[in-house]
């Protein structure tokens, strides 16, 4: 299109004025064809969950709007969850299940790698990892019942088990901190903690 315009503009059949008009017409046509980037972001990529995430993320000290958008946005079901806080809470609880399961697996792998390492720091790290494995084992065992409580909107029971999951993630991280060794699962603990808190917040808005 630009080449055609340039060719047309340099043609001796066109006066300068009509060349300018042609450019203007092409420019306007092009501008109209461009999608508005702000509209794409708010209406097709993160359609229904934005208001929900603004509400729960804006009012939380545990996670922000961005975390909520990324977490819920990673699950295809959120496209149809609309402003349904209960449905969003179910999604967050399911994400927590997947997270806790993969974290438990990761810790199993780390423990296998560590077998045989026995200097002081390795022993301390191994001990912390075992404690974390037990904590995440509890979360994984509790999650089917917990997610069912979220689905059934049994708020008291659901909130208690989600808070237990958040505490387990915190306790795992705290173990490393107290023992003064680096945590290999900081990111996982952070995600699990925030997902549990997100599910609690969403549930508290579901009526
Ligand atoms: C855990 O949750 C975080 C936050 O939603 C996400 O970025 C990450 O991909 C999840 N990991 C797994 C294994 O589900």
PDB file of C-alpha atoms and ligand atoms in Angstrom:
ATOM      1  CA  UNK A   1       0.000   0.000   0.000  1.00  0.00           C
ATOM      2  CA  UNK A   2       2.830   2.416   0.859  1.00  0.00           C
ATOM      3  CA  UNK A   3       4.613   1.556  -2.365  1.00  0.00           C
ATOM      4  CA  UNK A   4       1.456   2.104  -4.367  1.00  0.00           C
ATOM      5  CA  UNK A   5       1.009   5.444  -2.638  1.00  0.00           C
ATOM      6  CA  UNK A   6       4.587   6.452  -3.351  1.00  0.00           C
ATOM      7  CA  UNK A   7       4.229   5.441  -6.984  1.00  0.00           C
ATOM      8  CA  UNK A   8       0.967   7.315  -7.265  1.00  0.00           C
ATOM      9  CA  UNK A   9       2.401  10.362  -5.527  1.00  0.00           C
ATOM     10  CA  UNK A  10       5.436  10.561  -7.798  1.00  0.00           C
ATOM     11  CA  UNK A  11       3.302  10.115 -10.911  1.00  0.00           C
ATOM     12  CA  UNK A  12       3.223  13.253 -13.033  1.00  0.00           C
ATOM     13  CA  UNK A  13      -0.508  12.807 -13.549  1.00  0.00           C
ATOM     14  CA  UNK A  14      -1.126  13.796  -9.920  1.00  0.00           C
ATOM     15  CA  UNK A  15      -0.779  17.311  -8.668  1.00  0.00           C
ATOM     16  CA  UNK A  16       0.904  17.821  -5.298  1.00  0.00           C
ATOM     17  CA  UNK A  17      -2.440  18.528  -3.691  1.00  0.00           C
ATOM     18  CA  UNK A  18      -4.060  15.278  -4.828  1.00  0.00           C
ATOM     19  CA  UNK A  19      -0.959  13.336  -3.786  1.00  0.00           C
ATOM     20  CA  UNK A  20      -1.331  14.773  -0.295  1.00  0.00           C
ATOM     21  CA  UNK A  21      -5.021  13.858  -0.287  1.00  0.00           C
ATOM     22  CA  UNK A  22      -4.181  10.324  -1.391  1.00  0.00           C
ATOM     23  CA  UNK A  23      -1.613   9.994   1.391  1.00  0.00           C
ATOM     24  CA  UNK A  24      -4.109  11.306   3.903  1.00  0.00           C
ATOM     25  CA  UNK A  25      -6.761   8.833   2.733  1.00  0.00           C
ATOM     26  CA  UNK A  26      -4.333   5.911   2.931  1.00  0.00           C
ATOM     27  CA  UNK A  27      -3.124   7.047   6.348  1.00  0.00           C
ATOM     28  CA  UNK A  28      -6.678   7.270   7.695  1.00  0.00           C
ATOM     29  CA  UNK A  29      -7.615   3.893   6.219  1.00  0.00           C
ATOM     30  CA  UNK A  30      -4.524   2.387   7.874  1.00  0.00           C
ATOM     31  CA  UNK A  31      -5.232   4.030  11.205  1.00  0.00           C
ATOM     32  CA  UNK A  32      -8.759   2.663  11.212  1.00  0.00           C
ATOM     33  CA  UNK A  33      -7.586  -0.841  10.405  1.00  0.00           C
ATOM     34  CA  UNK A  34      -5.215  -0.843  13.420  1.00  0.00           C
ATOM     35  CA  UNK A  35      -6.809  -2.414  16.506  1.00  0.00           C
ATOM     36  CA  UNK A  36      -6.775  -0.197  19.568  1.00  0.00           C
ATOM     37  CA  UNK A  37      -4.187  -1.840  21.862  1.00  0.00           C
ATOM     38  CA  UNK A  38      -5.910  -0.755  25.083  1.00  0.00           C
ATOM     39  CA  UNK A  39      -9.161  -2.251  23.877  1.00  0.00           C
ATOM     40  CA  UNK A  40      -7.493  -5.536  22.988  1.00  0.00           C
ATOM     41  CA  UNK A  41      -5.955  -5.744  26.466  1.00  0.00           C
ATOM     42  CA  UNK A  42      -9.151  -5.093  28.345  1.00  0.00           C
ATOM     43  CA  UNK A  43     -11.795  -6.671  26.171  1.00  0.00           C
ATOM     44  CA  UNK A  44     -10.307  -9.768  24.604  1.00  0.00           C
ATOM     45  CA  UNK A  45      -7.263 -10.834  26.673  1.00  0.00           C
ATOM     46  CA  UNK A  46      -8.456 -10.302  30.231  1.00  0.00           C
ATOM     47  CA  UNK A  47     -12.147  -9.802  29.672  1.00  0.00           C
ATOM     48  CA  UNK A  48     -14.213 -10.777  32.655  1.00  0.00           C
ATOM     49  CA  UNK A  49     -11.707 -11.241  35.483  1.00  0.00           C
ATOM     50  CA  UNK A  50     -10.315  -7.697  35.523  1.00  0.00           C
ATOM     51  CA  UNK A  51     -13.004  -6.205  37.798  1.00  0.00           C
ATOM     52  CA  UNK A  52     -12.893  -9.269  40.038  1.00  0.00           C
ATOM     53  CA  UNK A  53      -9.101  -9.052  40.326  1.00  0.00           C
ATOM     54  CA  UNK A  54      -9.201  -5.305  40.925  1.00  0.00           C
ATOM     55  CA  UNK A  55     -11.599  -5.859  43.790  1.00  0.00           C
ATOM     56  CA  UNK A  56      -9.778  -8.679  45.554  1.00  0.00           C
ATOM     57  CA  UNK A  57      -6.217  -7.641  44.608  1.00  0.00           C
ATOM     58  CA  UNK A  58      -6.747  -3.983  45.435  1.00  0.00           C
ATOM     59  CA  UNK A  59      -7.946  -4.916  48.900  1.00  0.00           C
ATOM     60  CA  UNK A  60      -5.277  -7.483  49.701  1.00  0.00           C
ATOM     61  CA  UNK A  61      -1.909  -7.201  51.400  1.00  0.00           C
ATOM     62  CA  UNK A  62      -1.055 -10.773  50.341  1.00  0.00           C
ATOM     63  CA  UNK A  63      -1.234 -10.537  46.537  1.00  0.00           C
ATOM     64  CA  UNK A  64      -1.801  -7.842  43.939  1.00  0.00           C
ATOM     65  CA  UNK A  65      -4.108  -7.365  40.953  1.00  0.00           C
ATOM     66  CA  UNK A  66      -1.393  -8.598  38.587  1.00  0.00           C
ATOM     67  CA  UNK A  67      -0.966 -11.896  40.443  1.00  0.00           C
ATOM     68  CA  UNK A  68      -4.723 -12.454  40.336  1.00  0.00           C
ATOM     69  CA  UNK A  69      -4.882 -11.699  36.597  1.00  0.00           C
ATOM     70  CA  UNK A  70      -1.964 -13.984  35.768  1.00  0.00           C
ATOM     71  CA  UNK A  71      -3.161 -16.827  37.967  1.00  0.00           C
ATOM     72  CA  UNK A  72      -6.811 -16.851  36.888  1.00  0.00           C
ATOM     73  CA  UNK A  73      -5.835 -15.944  33.318  1.00  0.00           C
ATOM     74  CA  UNK A  74      -3.713 -19.114  33.104  1.00  0.00           C
ATOM     75  CA  UNK A  75      -6.899 -21.195  33.340  1.00  0.00           C
ATOM     76  CA  UNK A  76      -9.198 -21.260  30.304  1.00  0.00           C
ATOM     77  CA  UNK A  77     -12.277 -21.486  32.514  1.00  0.00           C
ATOM     78  CA  UNK A  78     -11.777 -17.905  33.702  1.00  0.00           C
ATOM     79  CA  UNK A  79     -12.916 -16.679  30.267  1.00  0.00           C
ATOM     80  CA  UNK A  80     -16.430 -17.793  31.227  1.00  0.00           C
ATOM     81  CA  UNK A  81     -16.218 -17.100  34.941  1.00  0.00           C
ATOM     82  CA  UNK A  82     -17.360 -13.513  34.422  1.00  0.00           C
ATOM     83  CA  UNK A  83     -17.741 -11.547  37.604  1.00  0.00           C
ATOM     84  CA  UNK A  84     -18.584 -14.774  39.408  1.00  0.00           C
ATOM     85  CA  UNK A  85     -16.424 -14.750  42.528  1.00  0.00           C
ATOM     86  CA  UNK A  86     -17.424 -18.292  43.477  1.00  0.00           C
ATOM     87  CA  UNK A  87     -16.380 -19.699  40.087  1.00  0.00           C
ATOM     88  CA  UNK A  88     -13.103 -17.766  40.284  1.00  0.00           C
ATOM     89  CA  UNK A  89     -12.447 -19.132  43.766  1.00  0.00           C
ATOM     90  CA  UNK A  90     -12.901 -22.687  42.463  1.00  0.00           C
ATOM     91  CA  UNK A  91     -10.327 -21.941  39.749  1.00  0.00           C
ATOM     92  CA  UNK A  92      -7.856 -20.551  42.311  1.00  0.00           C
ATOM     93  CA  UNK A  93      -8.358 -23.607  44.549  1.00  0.00           C
ATOM     94  CA  UNK A  94      -7.716 -25.935  41.588  1.00  0.00           C
ATOM     95  CA  UNK A  95      -4.585 -23.960  40.668  1.00  0.00           C
ATOM     96  CA  UNK A  96      -3.443 -24.408  44.274  1.00  0.00           C
ATOM     97  CA  UNK A  97      -3.950 -28.174  43.983  1.00  0.00           C
ATOM     98  CA  UNK A  98      -1.824 -28.294  40.817  1.00  0.00           C
ATOM     99  CA  UNK A  99       0.808 -26.069  42.432  1.00  0.00           C
ATOM    100  CA  UNK A 100       1.047 -28.033  45.666  1.00  0.00           C
ATOM    101  CA  UNK A 101       1.237 -31.324  43.756  1.00  0.00           C
ATOM    102  CA  UNK A 102       4.070 -30.131  41.532  1.00  0.00           C
ATOM    103  CA  UNK A 103       5.889 -28.592  44.506  1.00  0.00           C
ATOM    104  CA  UNK A 104       5.699 -31.897  46.395  1.00  0.00           C
ATOM    105  CA  UNK A 105       7.120 -33.621  43.296  1.00  0.00           C
ATOM    106  CA  UNK A 106       9.880 -31.041  43.009  1.00  0.00           C
ATOM    107  CA  UNK A 107      10.830 -31.555  46.654  1.00  0.00           C
ATOM    108  CA  UNK A 108      10.903 -35.354  46.099  1.00  0.00           C
ATOM    109  CA  UNK A 109      13.321 -34.751  43.236  1.00  0.00           C
ATOM    110  CA  UNK A 110      15.503 -32.434  45.329  1.00  0.00           C
ATOM    111  CA  UNK A 111      15.604 -34.989  48.145  1.00  0.00           C
ATOM    112  CA  UNK A 112      16.644 -37.721  45.686  1.00  0.00           C
ATOM    113  CA  UNK A 113      19.441 -35.485  44.358  1.00  0.00           C
ATOM    114  CA  UNK A 114      20.644 -34.787  47.884  1.00  0.00           C
ATOM    115  CA  UNK A 115      20.897 -38.413  48.975  1.00  0.00           C
ATOM    116  CA  UNK A 116      24.513 -38.946  50.030  1.00  0.00           C
ATOM    117  CA  UNK A 117      25.423 -35.291  50.540  1.00  0.00           C
ATOM    118  CA  UNK A 118      26.294 -34.980  54.188  1.00  0.00           C
ATOM    119  CA  UNK A 119      28.148 -31.771  55.007  1.00  0.00           C
ATOM    120  CA  UNK A 120      26.446 -29.616  57.638  1.00  0.00           C
ATOM    121  CA  UNK A 121      24.692 -27.275  55.258  1.00  0.00           C
ATOM    122  CA  UNK A 122      23.476 -30.142  53.061  1.00  0.00           C
ATOM    123  CA  UNK A 123      22.117 -31.927  56.113  1.00  0.00           C
ATOM    124  CA  UNK A 124      20.315 -28.791  57.269  1.00  0.00           C
ATOM    125  CA  UNK A 125      18.852 -28.229  53.815  1.00  0.00           C
ATOM    126  CA  UNK A 126      17.752 -31.852  53.622  1.00  0.00           C
ATOM    127  CA  UNK A 127      16.077 -31.607  57.008  1.00  0.00           C
ATOM    128  CA  UNK A 128      14.197 -28.467  55.929  1.00  0.00           C
ATOM    129  CA  UNK A 129      13.181 -30.109  52.653  1.00  0.00           C
ATOM    130  CA  UNK A 130      11.813 -33.132  54.530  1.00  0.00           C
ATOM    131  CA  UNK A 131       9.774 -30.837  56.754  1.00  0.00           C
ATOM    132  CA  UNK A 132       8.464 -29.064  53.629  1.00  0.00           C
ATOM    133  CA  UNK A 133       7.649 -32.384  51.979  1.00  0.00           C
ATOM    134  CA  UNK A 134       5.527 -33.323  54.987  1.00  0.00           C
ATOM    135  CA  UNK A 135       3.798 -29.922  54.889  1.00  0.00           C
ATOM    136  CA  UNK A 136       3.048 -30.157  51.170  1.00  0.00           C
ATOM    137  CA  UNK A 137       1.980 -33.788  51.596  1.00  0.00           C
ATOM    138  CA  UNK A 138      -0.655 -32.508  53.994  1.00  0.00           C
ATOM    139  CA  UNK A 139      -1.753 -29.834  51.539  1.00  0.00           C
ATOM    140  CA  UNK A 140      -1.988 -32.315  48.647  1.00  0.00           C
ATOM    141  CA  UNK A 141      -4.025 -34.755  50.769  1.00  0.00           C
ATOM    142  CA  UNK A 142      -6.315 -31.971  51.936  1.00  0.00           C
ATOM    143  CA  UNK A 143      -6.869 -30.301  48.579  1.00  0.00           C
ATOM    144  CA  UNK A 144      -9.589 -32.568  47.098  1.00  0.00           C
ATOM    145  CA  UNK A 145     -11.747 -31.998  50.174  1.00  0.00           C
ATOM    146  CA  UNK A 146     -10.797 -28.342  50.273  1.00  0.00           C
ATOM    147  CA  UNK A 147     -11.667 -27.744  46.618  1.00  0.00           C
ATOM    148  CA  UNK A 148     -14.968 -29.573  47.178  1.00  0.00           C
ATOM    149  CA  UNK A 149     -15.743 -27.236  50.083  1.00  0.00           C
ATOM    150  CA  UNK A 150     -14.989 -24.240  47.823  1.00  0.00           C
ATOM    151  CA  UNK A 151     -17.285 -25.682  45.119  1.00  0.00           C
ATOM    152  CA  UNK A 152     -20.008 -26.297  47.674  1.00  0.00           C
ATOM    153  CA  UNK A 153     -19.559 -22.745  49.043  1.00  0.00           C
ATOM    154  CA  UNK A 154     -19.008 -24.153  52.520  1.00  0.00           C
ATOM    155  CA  UNK A 155     -17.141 -20.972  53.394  1.00  0.00           C
ATOM    156  CA  UNK A 156     -16.043 -21.795  56.930  1.00  0.00           C
ATOM    157  CA  UNK A 157     -14.579 -25.178  56.073  1.00  0.00           C
ATOM    158  CA  UNK A 158     -13.101 -23.934  52.787  1.00  0.00           C
ATOM    159  CA  UNK A 159     -11.466 -20.897  54.392  1.00  0.00           C
ATOM    160  CA  UNK A 160      -9.950 -23.009  57.163  1.00  0.00           C
ATOM    161  CA  UNK A 161      -8.346 -25.497  54.801  1.00  0.00           C
ATOM    162  CA  UNK A 162      -7.133 -22.798  52.406  1.00  0.00           C
ATOM    163  CA  UNK A 163      -5.571 -20.913  55.321  1.00  0.00           C
ATOM    164  CA  UNK A 164      -3.903 -24.165  56.413  1.00  0.00           C
ATOM    165  CA  UNK A 165      -2.386 -24.447  52.926  1.00  0.00           C
ATOM    166  CA  UNK A 166      -1.163 -20.821  53.086  1.00  0.00           C
ATOM    167  CA  UNK A 167       0.394 -21.493  56.509  1.00  0.00           C
ATOM    168  CA  UNK A 168       2.079 -24.671  55.259  1.00  0.00           C
ATOM    169  CA  UNK A 169       3.782 -22.701  52.473  1.00  0.00           C
ATOM    170  CA  UNK A 170       4.846 -20.024  54.966  1.00  0.00           C
ATOM    171  CA  UNK A 171       6.119 -22.584  57.437  1.00  0.00           C
ATOM    172  CA  UNK A 172       8.180 -24.318  54.756  1.00  0.00           C
ATOM    173  CA  UNK A 173       9.880 -21.051  53.813  1.00  0.00           C
ATOM    174  CA  UNK A 174      10.367 -20.077  57.451  1.00  0.00           C
ATOM    175  CA  UNK A 175      12.180 -23.353  58.128  1.00  0.00           C
ATOM    176  CA  UNK A 176      14.945 -22.397  55.710  1.00  0.00           C
ATOM    177  CA  UNK A 177      15.107 -18.858  57.045  1.00  0.00           C
ATOM    178  CA  UNK A 178      15.430 -19.985  60.660  1.00  0.00           C
ATOM    179  CA  UNK A 179      18.086 -22.535  59.712  1.00  0.00           C
ATOM    180  CA  UNK A 180      19.928 -19.886  57.688  1.00  0.00           C
ATOM    181  CA  UNK A 181      20.175 -21.952  54.522  1.00  0.00           C
ATOM    182  CA  UNK A 182      18.951 -20.924  51.079  1.00  0.00           C
ATOM    183  CA  UNK A 183      15.469 -22.105  50.167  1.00  0.00           C
ATOM    184  CA  UNK A 184      15.264 -23.884  46.805  1.00  0.00           C
ATOM    185  CA  UNK A 185      11.470 -23.511  46.831  1.00  0.00           C
ATOM    186  CA  UNK A 186      10.946 -19.802  47.570  1.00  0.00           C
ATOM    187  CA  UNK A 187       9.010 -19.212  44.363  1.00  0.00           C
ATOM    188  CA  UNK A 188       6.818 -22.279  44.900  1.00  0.00           C
ATOM    189  CA  UNK A 189       6.058 -21.254  48.488  1.00  0.00           C
ATOM    190  CA  UNK A 190       5.215 -17.752  47.346  1.00  0.00           C
ATOM    191  CA  UNK A 191       2.862 -19.018  44.623  1.00  0.00           C
ATOM    192  CA  UNK A 192       1.095 -21.508  46.904  1.00  0.00           C
ATOM    193  CA  UNK A 193       0.686 -18.893  49.645  1.00  0.00           C
ATOM    194  CA  UNK A 194      -0.739 -16.322  47.243  1.00  0.00           C
ATOM    195  CA  UNK A 195      -3.032 -18.799  45.463  1.00  0.00           C
ATOM    196  CA  UNK A 196      -4.502 -19.903  48.794  1.00  0.00           C
ATOM    197  CA  UNK A 197      -5.015 -16.287  49.879  1.00  0.00           C
ATOM    198  CA  UNK A 198      -6.521 -15.474  46.476  1.00  0.00           C
ATOM    199  CA  UNK A 199      -9.002 -18.342  46.798  1.00  0.00           C
ATOM    200  CA  UNK A 200      -9.946 -17.156  50.315  1.00  0.00           C
ATOM    201  CA  UNK A 201     -10.470 -13.570  49.137  1.00  0.00           C
ATOM    202  CA  UNK A 202     -12.552 -14.640  46.127  1.00  0.00           C
ATOM    203  CA  UNK A 203     -14.653 -16.905  48.305  1.00  0.00           C
ATOM    204  CA  UNK A 204     -15.325 -14.102  50.777  1.00  0.00           C
ATOM    205  CA  UNK A 205     -16.853 -12.088  47.886  1.00  0.00           C
ATOM    206  CA  UNK A 206     -18.980 -14.997  46.635  1.00  0.00           C
ATOM    207  CA  UNK A 207     -22.587 -14.762  47.717  1.00  0.00           C
TER     208      UNK A 207
HETATM  209  C1  LIG B   1       1.739 -22.201  40.280  1.00  0.00           C
HETATM  210  O1  LIG B   1       1.041 -20.985  40.371  1.00  0.00           O
HETATM  211  C2  LIG B   1       1.668 -19.867  39.756  1.00  0.00           C
HETATM  212  C3  LIG B   1       0.794 -18.655  40.002  1.00  0.00           C
HETATM  213  O2  LIG B   1      -0.478 -18.831  39.462  1.00  0.00           O
HETATM  214  C4  LIG B   1       1.877 -20.153  38.271  1.00  0.00           C
HETATM  215  O3  LIG B   1       2.568 -19.083  37.689  1.00  0.00           O
HETATM  216  C5  LIG B   1       2.661 -21.441  38.106  1.00  0.00           C
HETATM  217  O4  LIG B   1       2.764 -21.735  36.738  1.00  0.00           O
HETATM  218  C6  LIG B   1       1.968 -22.572  38.830  1.00  0.00           C
HETATM  219  N1  LIG B   1       2.776 -23.773  38.712  1.00  0.00           N
HETATM  220  C7  LIG B   1       2.239 -24.974  38.503  1.00  0.00           C
HETATM  221  C8  LIG B   1       3.203 -26.075  38.336  1.00  0.00           C
HETATM  222  O5  LIG B   1       1.027 -25.167  38.447  1.00  0.00           O
END
